[in-house]
Coordinates of C-alpha atoms and ligand atoms in Angstrom, one line a residue:
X1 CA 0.0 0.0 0.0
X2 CA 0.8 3.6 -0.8
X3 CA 1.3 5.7 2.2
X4 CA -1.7 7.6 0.9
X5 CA -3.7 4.1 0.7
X6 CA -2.4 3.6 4.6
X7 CA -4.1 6.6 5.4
X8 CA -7.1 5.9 3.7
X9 CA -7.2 2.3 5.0
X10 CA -6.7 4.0 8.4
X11 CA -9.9 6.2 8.0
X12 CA -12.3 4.3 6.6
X13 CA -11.7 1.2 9.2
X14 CA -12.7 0.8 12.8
X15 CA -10.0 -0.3 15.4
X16 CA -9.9 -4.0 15.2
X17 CA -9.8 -4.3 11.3
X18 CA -6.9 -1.4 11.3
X19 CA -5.0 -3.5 14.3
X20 CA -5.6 -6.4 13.1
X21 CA -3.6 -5.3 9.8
X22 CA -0.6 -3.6 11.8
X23 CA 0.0 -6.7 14.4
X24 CA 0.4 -8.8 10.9
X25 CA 2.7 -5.9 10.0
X26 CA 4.4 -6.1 13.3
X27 CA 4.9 -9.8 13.1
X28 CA 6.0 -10.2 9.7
X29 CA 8.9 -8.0 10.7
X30 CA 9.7 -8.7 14.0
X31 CA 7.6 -12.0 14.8
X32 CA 6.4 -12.4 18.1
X33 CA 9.4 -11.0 19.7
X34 CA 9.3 -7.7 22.0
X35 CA 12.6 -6.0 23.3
X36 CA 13.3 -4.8 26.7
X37 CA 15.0 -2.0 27.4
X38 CA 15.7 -0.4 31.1
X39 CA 14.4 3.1 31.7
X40 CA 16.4 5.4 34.2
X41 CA 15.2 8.8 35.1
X42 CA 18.2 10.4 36.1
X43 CA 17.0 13.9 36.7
X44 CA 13.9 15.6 36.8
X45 CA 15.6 19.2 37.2
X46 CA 14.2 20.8 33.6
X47 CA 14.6 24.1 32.3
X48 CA 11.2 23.7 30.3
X49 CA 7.7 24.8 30.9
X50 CA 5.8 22.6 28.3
X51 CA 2.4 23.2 29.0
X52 CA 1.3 19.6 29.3
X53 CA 4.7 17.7 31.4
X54 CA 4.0 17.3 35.4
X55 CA 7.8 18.3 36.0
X56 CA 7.7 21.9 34.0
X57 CA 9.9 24.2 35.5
X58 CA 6.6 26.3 36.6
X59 CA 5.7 23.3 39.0
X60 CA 7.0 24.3 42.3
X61 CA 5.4 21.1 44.4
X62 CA 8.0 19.0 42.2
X63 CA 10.5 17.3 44.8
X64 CA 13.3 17.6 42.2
X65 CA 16.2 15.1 42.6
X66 CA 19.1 13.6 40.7
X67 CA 20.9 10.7 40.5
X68 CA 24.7 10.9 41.0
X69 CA 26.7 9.3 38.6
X70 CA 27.4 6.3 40.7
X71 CA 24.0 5.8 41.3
X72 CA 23.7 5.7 37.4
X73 CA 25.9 3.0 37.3
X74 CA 24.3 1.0 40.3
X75 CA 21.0 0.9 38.5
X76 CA 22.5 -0.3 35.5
X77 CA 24.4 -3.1 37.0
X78 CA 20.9 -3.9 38.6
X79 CA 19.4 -4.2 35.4
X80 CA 21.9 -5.6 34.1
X81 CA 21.7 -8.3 36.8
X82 CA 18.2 -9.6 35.6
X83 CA 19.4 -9.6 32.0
X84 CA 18.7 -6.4 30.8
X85 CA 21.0 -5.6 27.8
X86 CA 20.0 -1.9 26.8
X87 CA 19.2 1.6 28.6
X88 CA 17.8 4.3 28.4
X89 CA 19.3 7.2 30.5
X90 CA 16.1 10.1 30.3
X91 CA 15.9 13.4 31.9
X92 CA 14.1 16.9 31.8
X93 CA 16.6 19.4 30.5
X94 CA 19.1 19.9 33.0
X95 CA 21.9 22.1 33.1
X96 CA 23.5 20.3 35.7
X97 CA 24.4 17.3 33.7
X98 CA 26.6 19.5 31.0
X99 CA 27.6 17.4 28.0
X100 CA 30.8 17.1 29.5
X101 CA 29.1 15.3 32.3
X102 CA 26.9 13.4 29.8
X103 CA 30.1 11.9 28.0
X104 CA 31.7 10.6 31.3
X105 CA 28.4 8.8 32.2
X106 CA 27.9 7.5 28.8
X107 CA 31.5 6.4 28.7
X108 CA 31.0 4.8 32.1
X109 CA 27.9 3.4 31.4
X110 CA 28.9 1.8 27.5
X111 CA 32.4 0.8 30.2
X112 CA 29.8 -2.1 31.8
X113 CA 27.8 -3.2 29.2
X114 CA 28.8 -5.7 26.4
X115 CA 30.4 -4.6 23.0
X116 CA 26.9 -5.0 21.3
X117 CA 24.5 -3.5 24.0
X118 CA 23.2 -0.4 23.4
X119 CA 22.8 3.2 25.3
X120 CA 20.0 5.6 24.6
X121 CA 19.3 9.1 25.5
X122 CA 16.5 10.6 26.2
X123 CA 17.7 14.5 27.8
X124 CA 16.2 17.1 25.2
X125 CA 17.7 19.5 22.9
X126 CA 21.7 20.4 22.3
X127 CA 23.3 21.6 19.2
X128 CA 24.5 19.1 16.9
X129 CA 27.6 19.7 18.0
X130 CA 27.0 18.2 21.6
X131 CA 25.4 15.4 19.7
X132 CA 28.6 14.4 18.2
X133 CA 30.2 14.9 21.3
X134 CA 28.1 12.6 23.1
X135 CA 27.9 9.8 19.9
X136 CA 31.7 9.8 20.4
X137 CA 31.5 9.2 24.0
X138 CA 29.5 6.0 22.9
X139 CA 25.5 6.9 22.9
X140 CA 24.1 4.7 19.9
X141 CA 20.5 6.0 20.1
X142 CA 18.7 9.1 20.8
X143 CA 14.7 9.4 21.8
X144 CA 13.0 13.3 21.5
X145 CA 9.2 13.4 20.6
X146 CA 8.1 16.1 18.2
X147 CA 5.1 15.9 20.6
X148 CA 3.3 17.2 17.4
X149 CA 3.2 17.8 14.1
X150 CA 1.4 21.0 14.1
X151 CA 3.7 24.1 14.1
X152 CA 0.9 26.4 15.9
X153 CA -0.1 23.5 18.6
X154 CA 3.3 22.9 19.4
X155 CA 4.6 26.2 19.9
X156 CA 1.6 27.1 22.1
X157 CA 2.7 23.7 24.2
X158 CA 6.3 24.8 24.3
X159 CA 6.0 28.3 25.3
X160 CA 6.5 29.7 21.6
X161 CA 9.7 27.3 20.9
X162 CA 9.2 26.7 17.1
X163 CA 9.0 22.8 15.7
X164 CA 11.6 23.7 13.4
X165 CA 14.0 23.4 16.4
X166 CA 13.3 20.4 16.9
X167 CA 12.9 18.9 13.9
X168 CA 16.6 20.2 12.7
X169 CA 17.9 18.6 16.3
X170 CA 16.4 15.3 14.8
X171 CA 17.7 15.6 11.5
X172 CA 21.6 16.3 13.2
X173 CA 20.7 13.2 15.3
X174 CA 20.2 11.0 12.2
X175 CA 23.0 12.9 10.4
X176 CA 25.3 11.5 13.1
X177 CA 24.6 7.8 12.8
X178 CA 22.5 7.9 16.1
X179 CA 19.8 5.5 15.9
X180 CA 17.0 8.0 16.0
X181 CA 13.6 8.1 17.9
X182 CA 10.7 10.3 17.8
X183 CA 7.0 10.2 18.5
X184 CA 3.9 12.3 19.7
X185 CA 1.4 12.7 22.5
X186 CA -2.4 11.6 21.3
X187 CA -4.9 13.7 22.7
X188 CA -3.3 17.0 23.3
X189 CA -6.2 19.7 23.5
X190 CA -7.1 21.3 19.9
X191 CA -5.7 18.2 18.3
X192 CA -7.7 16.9 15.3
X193 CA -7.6 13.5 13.9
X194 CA -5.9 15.4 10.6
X195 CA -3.1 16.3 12.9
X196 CA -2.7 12.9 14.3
X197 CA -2.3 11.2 10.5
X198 CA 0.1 14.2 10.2
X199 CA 2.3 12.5 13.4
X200 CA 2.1 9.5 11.8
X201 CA 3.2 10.9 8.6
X202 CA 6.0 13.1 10.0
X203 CA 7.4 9.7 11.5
X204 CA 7.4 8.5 8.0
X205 CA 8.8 11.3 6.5
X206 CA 11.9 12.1 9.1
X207 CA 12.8 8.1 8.6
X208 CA 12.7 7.5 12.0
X209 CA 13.9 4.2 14.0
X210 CA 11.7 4.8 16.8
X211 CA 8.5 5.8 17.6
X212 CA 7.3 6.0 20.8
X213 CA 3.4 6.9 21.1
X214 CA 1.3 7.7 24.1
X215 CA -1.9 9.3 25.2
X216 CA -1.4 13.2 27.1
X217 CA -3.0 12.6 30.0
X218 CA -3.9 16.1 32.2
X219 CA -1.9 16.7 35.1
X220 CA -3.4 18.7 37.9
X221 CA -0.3 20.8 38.5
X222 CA 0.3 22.1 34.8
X223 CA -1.6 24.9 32.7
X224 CA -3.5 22.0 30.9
X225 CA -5.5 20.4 34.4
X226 CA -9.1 20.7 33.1
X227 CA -8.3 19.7 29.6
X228 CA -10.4 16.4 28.3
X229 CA -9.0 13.1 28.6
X230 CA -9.6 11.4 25.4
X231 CA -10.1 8.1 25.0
X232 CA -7.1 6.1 24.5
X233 CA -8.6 4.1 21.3
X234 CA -7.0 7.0 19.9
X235 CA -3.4 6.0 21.0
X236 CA -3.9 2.4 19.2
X237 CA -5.2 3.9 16.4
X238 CA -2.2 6.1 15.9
X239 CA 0.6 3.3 16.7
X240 CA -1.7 1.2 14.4
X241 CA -0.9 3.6 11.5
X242 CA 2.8 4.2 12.5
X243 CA 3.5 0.4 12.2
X244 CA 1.9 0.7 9.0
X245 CA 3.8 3.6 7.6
X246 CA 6.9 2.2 9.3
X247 CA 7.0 -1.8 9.2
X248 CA 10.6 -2.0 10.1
X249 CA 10.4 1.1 13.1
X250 CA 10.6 -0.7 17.1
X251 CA 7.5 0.8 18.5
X252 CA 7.1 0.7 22.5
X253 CA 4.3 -0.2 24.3
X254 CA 4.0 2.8 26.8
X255 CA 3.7 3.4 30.3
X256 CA 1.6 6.0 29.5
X257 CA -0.3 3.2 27.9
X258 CA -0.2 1.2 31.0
X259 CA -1.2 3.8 33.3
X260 CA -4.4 5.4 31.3
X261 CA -5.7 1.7 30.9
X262 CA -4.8 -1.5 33.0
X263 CA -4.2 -2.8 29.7
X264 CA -3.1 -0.9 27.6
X265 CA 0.2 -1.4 27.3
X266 CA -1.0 -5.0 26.0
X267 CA -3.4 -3.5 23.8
X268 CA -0.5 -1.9 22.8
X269 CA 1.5 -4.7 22.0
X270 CA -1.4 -5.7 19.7
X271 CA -2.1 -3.0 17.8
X272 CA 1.9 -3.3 16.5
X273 CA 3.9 -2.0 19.4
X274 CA 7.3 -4.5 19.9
X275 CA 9.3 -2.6 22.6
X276 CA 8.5 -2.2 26.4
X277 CA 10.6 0.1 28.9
X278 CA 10.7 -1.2 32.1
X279 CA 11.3 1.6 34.6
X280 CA 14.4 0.7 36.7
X281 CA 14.2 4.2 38.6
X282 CA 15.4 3.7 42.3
X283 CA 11.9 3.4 44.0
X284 CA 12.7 6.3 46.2
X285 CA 12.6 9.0 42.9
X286 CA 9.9 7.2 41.1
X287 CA 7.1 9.0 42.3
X288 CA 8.8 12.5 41.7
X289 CA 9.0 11.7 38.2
X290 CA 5.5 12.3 37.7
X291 CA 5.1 13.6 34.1
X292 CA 1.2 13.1 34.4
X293 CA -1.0 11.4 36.9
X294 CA -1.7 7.6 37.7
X295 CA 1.6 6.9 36.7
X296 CA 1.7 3.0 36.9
X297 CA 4.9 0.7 38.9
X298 CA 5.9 3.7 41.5
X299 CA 6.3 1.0 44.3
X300 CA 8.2 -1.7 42.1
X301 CA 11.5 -2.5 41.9
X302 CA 12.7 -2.6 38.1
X303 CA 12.9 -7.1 38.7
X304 CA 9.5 -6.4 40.0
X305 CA 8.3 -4.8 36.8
X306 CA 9.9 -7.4 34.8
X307 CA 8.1 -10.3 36.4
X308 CA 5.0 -8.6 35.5
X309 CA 6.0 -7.3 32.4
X310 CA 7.0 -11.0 31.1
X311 CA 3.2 -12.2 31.9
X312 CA 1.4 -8.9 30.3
X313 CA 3.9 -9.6 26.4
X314 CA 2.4 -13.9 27.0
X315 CA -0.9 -12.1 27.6
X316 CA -0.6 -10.9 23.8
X317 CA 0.9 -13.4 22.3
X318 CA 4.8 -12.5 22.3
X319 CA 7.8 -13.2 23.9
X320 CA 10.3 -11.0 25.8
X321 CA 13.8 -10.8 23.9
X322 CA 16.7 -9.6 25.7
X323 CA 18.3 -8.7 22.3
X324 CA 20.3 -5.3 21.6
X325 CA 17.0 -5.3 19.1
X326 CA 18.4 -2.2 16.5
X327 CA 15.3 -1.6 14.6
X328 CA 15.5 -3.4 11.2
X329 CA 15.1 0.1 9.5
X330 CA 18.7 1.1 11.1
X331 CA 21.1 1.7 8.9
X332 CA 24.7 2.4 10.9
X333 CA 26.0 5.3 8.4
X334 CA 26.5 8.8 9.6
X335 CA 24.6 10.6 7.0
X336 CA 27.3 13.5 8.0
X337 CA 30.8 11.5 6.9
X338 CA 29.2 9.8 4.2
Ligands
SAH1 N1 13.4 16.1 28.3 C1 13.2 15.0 27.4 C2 12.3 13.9 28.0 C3 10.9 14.3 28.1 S1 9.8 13.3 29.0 C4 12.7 15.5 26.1 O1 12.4 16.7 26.0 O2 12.7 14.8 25.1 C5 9.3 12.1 27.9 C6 7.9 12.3 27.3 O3 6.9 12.3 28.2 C7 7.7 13.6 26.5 O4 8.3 13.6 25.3 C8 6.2 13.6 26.4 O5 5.7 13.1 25.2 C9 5.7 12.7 27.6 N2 4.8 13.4 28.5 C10 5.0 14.6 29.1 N3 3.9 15.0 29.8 C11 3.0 14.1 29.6 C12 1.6 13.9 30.0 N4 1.0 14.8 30.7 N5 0.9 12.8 29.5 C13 1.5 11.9 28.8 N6 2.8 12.0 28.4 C14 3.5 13.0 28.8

């Protein structure tokens, strides 16, 4: 199918036809295998005020913490303990942790894992030239939502930033040889379901690697508190149509997912998704990492969340694979030396 046939396939059918399609998709690609990878929120310091994150800068009831470098490394020997073979280091924008810093870390972090696990970050916005920096201190992948794909929404999300910023720091991320994630929030108030087949097709259109989709759901400290909750049918629909226009992208299941619907990160899972993130946070910060409310696993320990995670992927049908897992669309070459 055309991309424009995906779209129209996507219109005209309701959710179990259109899931249906992209679990085949899914499958066909990737079989019945889903990849694991460890989630640490280092720091939830963040120079940003996006309208719809629980840990804006504006929030002042935030009980902001970081980790320190060592405790990086703890939790990643922790996960690394139950078999866990690829991280993800994510934080709000924080000064604090200045690329140099970043570079140690990574370069401790790449220091204890095997020569073909793999290091994400997830930490925000830097010139390309800090990208390059931190590729050389070993990061192979790179996660920043576009949030969403229209210019006017997201500036008025972002406190005026323009998309174009981000858009050029994903294009320097793929220029560099990371392998490159993006994604959106489904849901986000004034969002129309034109602008969520424009996500999927800005996916599409920025090749990406990664796509990590999940419903905004209102936080009661941020500007956005009495905006709707929609209904998370949405969020399927839209990885649905990603895994359609992508085949070969790794597409989480989110805790967003998870925490919106008991189970949705399952429904997830079916609808195409092939990636879950288990949160291996130390306990004691998990709760302060609130980016919206109902926030599932705050009392487990990352083994406990992989116990349960390991019955929800039988629930669907799949199998948890430890596996570095580079998306099959990767294609190592920095765009930039080539
Ligand atoms: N500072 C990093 C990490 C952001 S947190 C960056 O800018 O990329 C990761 C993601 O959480 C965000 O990209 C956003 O899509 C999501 N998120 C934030 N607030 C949310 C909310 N209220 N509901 C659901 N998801 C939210």
């Amino acid at each position: 199918m055309t991309d424009q046939e995906i779209v129209e396939f996507y219109k005209l059918s309701c959710t179990d036809v259109l899931t249906k399609k992209s679990d085949e998709t899914c499958r066909s690609h990737y079989g019945d295998r889903v990849w694991i990878r460890g989630l640490i929120e280092f720091s939830n310091h963040c120079v940003c005020d996006c309208a719809y994150c629980g840990i804006r800068k504006s929030n002042r009831s935030v009980k902001r913490y970081r980790l320190t470098e060592d405790d990086i490394i703890r939790t990643v020997r922790d996960g690394q303990e139950v078999g866990i073979r690829t991280f993800v280091l994510q934080s709000g924008e924080d000064a604090f942790f200045s690329i140099k810093r970043l570079c140690r870390i990574v370069e401790r972090v790449k220091n204890i894992l095997n020569d073909n696990d793999a290091l994400t970050l997830s930490c925000g916005k830097f010139s390309r030239n800090d990208y390059r920096e931190l590729k050389k201190a070993g990061a192979d992948r790179y996660l920043m939502r576009f949030e969403t794909s229209d210019k006017n929404l997201y500036s008025s999300m972002k406190n005026g930033e323009p998309l174009s910023e981000r858009l050029a720091a994903l294009s320097d991320l793929k220029d560099l040889g990371y392998e490159t994630g993006s994604g959106f929030l489904v849901g986000l108030p004034g969002e129309t379901d034109e602008i969520r087949i424009n996500n999927a097709l800005l996916c599409k259109k920025l090749g990406l690697d990664m796509v990590g989709i999940g419903p905004f759901i209102p936080h009661p400290e941020t500007p956005l508190k009495n905006a709707p909750q929609e209904s998370i049918e949405w969020t399927f629909r839209a990885i649905a149509l990603v895994r359609l226009l992508l085949p070969k992208a790794n597409i989480p299941a989110t805790t967003a997912a998870g925490s919106l619907d008991p189970q949705g990160r399952e429904k997830a899972l079916a609808a195409g998704a092939n990636v879950l993130m288990p949160n291996l946070t130390p306990v004691e910060h998990k709760k302060d990492y609130l980016l919206y409310p109902g926030k599932i696993c705050l009392e487990e320990s990352g083994l406990d969340c992989l116990g349960c995670l390991s019955l929800r992927v039988k629930q669907a049908g799949k199998r948890i694979d430890m596996g570095t897992g580079h998306a099959l669309s990767f294609n190592n070459i920095a765009r930039e030396n080539a």
